[in-house]
PDB file of C-alpha atoms and ligand atoms in Angstrom:
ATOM      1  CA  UNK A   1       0.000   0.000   0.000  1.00  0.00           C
ATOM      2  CA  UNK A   2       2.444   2.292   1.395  1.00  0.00           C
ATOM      3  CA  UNK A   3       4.441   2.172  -2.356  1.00  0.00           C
ATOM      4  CA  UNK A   4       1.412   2.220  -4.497  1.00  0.00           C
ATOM      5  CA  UNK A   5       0.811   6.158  -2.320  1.00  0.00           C
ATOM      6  CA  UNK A   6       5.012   6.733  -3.453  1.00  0.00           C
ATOM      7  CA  UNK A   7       3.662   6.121  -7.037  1.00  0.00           C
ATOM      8  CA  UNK A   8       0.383   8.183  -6.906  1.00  0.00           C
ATOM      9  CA  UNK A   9       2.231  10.821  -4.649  1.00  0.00           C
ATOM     10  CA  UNK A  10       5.105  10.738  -7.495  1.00  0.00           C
ATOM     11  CA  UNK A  11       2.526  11.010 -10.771  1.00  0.00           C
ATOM     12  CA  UNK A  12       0.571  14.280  -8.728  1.00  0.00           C
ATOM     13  CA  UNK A  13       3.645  16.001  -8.519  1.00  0.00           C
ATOM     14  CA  UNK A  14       4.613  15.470 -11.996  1.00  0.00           C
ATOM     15  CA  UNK A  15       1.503  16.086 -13.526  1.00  0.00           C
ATOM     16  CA  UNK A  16       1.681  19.735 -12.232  1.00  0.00           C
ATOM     17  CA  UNK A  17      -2.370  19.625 -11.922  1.00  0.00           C
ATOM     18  CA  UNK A  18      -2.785  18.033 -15.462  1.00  0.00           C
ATOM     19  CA  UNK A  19      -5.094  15.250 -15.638  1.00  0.00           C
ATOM     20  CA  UNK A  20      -3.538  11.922 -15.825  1.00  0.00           C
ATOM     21  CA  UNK A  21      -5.116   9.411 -17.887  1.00  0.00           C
ATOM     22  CA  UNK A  22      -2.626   5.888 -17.423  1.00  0.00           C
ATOM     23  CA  UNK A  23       0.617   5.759 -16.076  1.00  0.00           C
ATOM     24  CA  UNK A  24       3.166   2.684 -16.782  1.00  0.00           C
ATOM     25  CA  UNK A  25       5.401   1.368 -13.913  1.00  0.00           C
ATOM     26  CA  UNK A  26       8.132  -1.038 -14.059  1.00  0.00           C
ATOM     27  CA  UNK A  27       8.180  -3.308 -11.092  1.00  0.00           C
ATOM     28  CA  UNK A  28      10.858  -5.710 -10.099  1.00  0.00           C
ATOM     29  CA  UNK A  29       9.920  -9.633  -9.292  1.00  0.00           C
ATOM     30  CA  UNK A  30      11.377  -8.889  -5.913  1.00  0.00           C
ATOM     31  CA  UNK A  31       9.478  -5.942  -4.750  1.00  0.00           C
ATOM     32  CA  UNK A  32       6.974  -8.841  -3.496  1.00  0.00           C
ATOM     33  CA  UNK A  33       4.106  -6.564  -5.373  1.00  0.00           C
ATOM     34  CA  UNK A  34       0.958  -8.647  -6.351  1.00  0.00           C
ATOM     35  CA  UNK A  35       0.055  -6.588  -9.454  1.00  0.00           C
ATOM     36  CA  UNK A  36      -3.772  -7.242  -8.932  1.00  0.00           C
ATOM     37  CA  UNK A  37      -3.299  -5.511  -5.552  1.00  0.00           C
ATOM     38  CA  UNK A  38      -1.528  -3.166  -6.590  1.00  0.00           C
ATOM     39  CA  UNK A  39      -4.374  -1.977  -9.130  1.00  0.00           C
ATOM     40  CA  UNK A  40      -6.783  -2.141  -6.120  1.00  0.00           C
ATOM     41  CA  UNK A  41      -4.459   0.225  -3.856  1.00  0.00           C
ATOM     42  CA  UNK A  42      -3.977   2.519  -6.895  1.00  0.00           C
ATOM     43  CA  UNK A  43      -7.279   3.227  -7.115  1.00  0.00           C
ATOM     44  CA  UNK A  44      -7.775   3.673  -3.520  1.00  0.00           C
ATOM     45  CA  UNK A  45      -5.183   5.968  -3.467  1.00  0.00           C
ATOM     46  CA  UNK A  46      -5.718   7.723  -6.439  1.00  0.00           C
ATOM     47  CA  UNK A  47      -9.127   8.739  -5.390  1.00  0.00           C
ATOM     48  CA  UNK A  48      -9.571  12.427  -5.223  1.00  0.00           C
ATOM     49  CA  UNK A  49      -6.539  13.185  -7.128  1.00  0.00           C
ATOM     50  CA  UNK A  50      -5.774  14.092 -10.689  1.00  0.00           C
ATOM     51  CA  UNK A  51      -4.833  10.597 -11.035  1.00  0.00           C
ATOM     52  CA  UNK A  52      -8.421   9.744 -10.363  1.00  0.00           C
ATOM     53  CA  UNK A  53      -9.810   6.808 -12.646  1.00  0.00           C
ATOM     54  CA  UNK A  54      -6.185   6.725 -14.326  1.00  0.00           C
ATOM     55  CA  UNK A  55      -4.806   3.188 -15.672  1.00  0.00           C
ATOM     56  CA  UNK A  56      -2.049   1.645 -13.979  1.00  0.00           C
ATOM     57  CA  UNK A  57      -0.160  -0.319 -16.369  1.00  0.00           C
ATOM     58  CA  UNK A  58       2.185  -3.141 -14.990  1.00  0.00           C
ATOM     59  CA  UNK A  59       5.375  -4.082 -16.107  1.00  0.00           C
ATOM     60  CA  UNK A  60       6.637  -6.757 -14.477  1.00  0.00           C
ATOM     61  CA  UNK A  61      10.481  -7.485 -14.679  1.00  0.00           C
ATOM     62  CA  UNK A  62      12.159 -10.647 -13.579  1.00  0.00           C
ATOM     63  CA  UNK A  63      15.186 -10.060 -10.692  1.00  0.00           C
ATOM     64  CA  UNK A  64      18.935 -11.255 -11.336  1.00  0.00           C
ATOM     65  CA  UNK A  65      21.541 -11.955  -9.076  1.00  0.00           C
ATOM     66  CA  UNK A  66      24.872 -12.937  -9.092  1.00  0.00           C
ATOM     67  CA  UNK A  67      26.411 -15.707  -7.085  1.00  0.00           C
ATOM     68  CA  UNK A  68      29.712 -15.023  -5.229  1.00  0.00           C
ATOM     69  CA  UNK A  69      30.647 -18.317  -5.269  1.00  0.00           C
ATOM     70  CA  UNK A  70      30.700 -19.401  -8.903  1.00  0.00           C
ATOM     71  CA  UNK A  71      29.914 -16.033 -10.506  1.00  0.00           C
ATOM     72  CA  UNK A  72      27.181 -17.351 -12.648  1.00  0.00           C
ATOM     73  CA  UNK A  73      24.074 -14.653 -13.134  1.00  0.00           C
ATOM     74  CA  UNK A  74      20.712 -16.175 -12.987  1.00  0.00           C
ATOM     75  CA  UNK A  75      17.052 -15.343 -12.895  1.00  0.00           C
ATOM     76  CA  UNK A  76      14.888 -14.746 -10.013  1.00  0.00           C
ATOM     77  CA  UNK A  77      11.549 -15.735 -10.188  1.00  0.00           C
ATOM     78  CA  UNK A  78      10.966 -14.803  -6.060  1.00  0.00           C
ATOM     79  CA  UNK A  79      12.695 -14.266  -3.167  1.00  0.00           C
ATOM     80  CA  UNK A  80      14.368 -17.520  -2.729  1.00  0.00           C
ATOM     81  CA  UNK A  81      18.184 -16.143  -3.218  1.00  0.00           C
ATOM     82  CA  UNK A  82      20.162 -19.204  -3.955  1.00  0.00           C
ATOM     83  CA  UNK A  83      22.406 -20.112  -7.157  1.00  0.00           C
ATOM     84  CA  UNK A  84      22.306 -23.203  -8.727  1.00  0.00           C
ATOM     85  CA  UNK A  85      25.123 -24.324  -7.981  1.00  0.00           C
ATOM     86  CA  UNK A  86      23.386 -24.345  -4.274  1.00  0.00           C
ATOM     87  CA  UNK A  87      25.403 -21.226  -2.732  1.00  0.00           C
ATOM     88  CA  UNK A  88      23.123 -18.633  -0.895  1.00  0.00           C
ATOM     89  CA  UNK A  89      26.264 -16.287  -1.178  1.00  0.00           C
ATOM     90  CA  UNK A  90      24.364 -14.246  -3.887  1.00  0.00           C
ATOM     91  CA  UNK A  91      23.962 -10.648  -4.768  1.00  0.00           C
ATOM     92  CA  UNK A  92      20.369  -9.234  -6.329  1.00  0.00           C
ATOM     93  CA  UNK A  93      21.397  -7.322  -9.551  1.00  0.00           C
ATOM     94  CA  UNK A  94      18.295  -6.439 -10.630  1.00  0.00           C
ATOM     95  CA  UNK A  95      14.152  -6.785  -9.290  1.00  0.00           C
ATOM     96  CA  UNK A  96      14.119  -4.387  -6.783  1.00  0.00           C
ATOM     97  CA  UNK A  97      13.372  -1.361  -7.986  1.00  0.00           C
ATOM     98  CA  UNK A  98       9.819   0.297  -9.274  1.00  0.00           C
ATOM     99  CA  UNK A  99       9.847   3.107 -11.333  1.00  0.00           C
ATOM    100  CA  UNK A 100       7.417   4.995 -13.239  1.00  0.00           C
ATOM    101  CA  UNK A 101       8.533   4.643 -17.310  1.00  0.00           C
ATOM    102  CA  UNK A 102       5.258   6.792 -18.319  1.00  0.00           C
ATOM    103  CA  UNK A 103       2.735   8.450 -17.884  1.00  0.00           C
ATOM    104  CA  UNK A 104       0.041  10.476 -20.164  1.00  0.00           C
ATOM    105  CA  UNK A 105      -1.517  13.922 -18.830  1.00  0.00           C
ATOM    106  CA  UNK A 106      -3.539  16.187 -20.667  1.00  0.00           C
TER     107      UNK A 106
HETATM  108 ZN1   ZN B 201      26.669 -20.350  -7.857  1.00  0.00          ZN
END
């Protein structure tokens, strides 16, 4: 809930009191973001704003890490951090982040 308001927060400023019609946000696999609640808590939050009735569009990116032990990269499909090759000595590369690519105002 609390990063759906960042997002909604984030497109009010930006809009500068335009009206925002849909607004496209990456979201890494690892932000632990369920993309049909995250429509719901848009909405909730949106409500009363500019970004009133906008569109959320989802784009959900898989994480990578890197394992220390054999240096292989590899997929992350969830928050199970372990290689492979079975070492949990891994660093996340990618899948945490959320960011807003786009958004359309008029
Ligand atoms: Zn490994």
């Amino acid at each position: 809930m609390a990063i759906t308001q960042s997002v909604v927060d984030a497109v009010c400023v930006h809009a500068a009191g335009r009206r925002v019609h849909s607004v496209r946000v990456e979201v890494g696999a690892l932000c632990a973001v369920l993309p049909d609640s995250m429509q719901f808590c848009f909405g909730l939050a949106s409500e009363g704003t500019i970004a009133d009735g906008a569109r959320l569009d989802l784009d959900v990116r898989p994480g990578t890490a890197r394992c220390r032990t054999c240096g292989q990269e590899f997929a992350l499909a969830d928050l199970i951090l372990l290689c492979p090759c079975g070492s949990a000595d891994v660093e996340v590369i990618a899948g945490r982040d959320l960011k807003i690519l786009s958004m359309e105002v008029s």
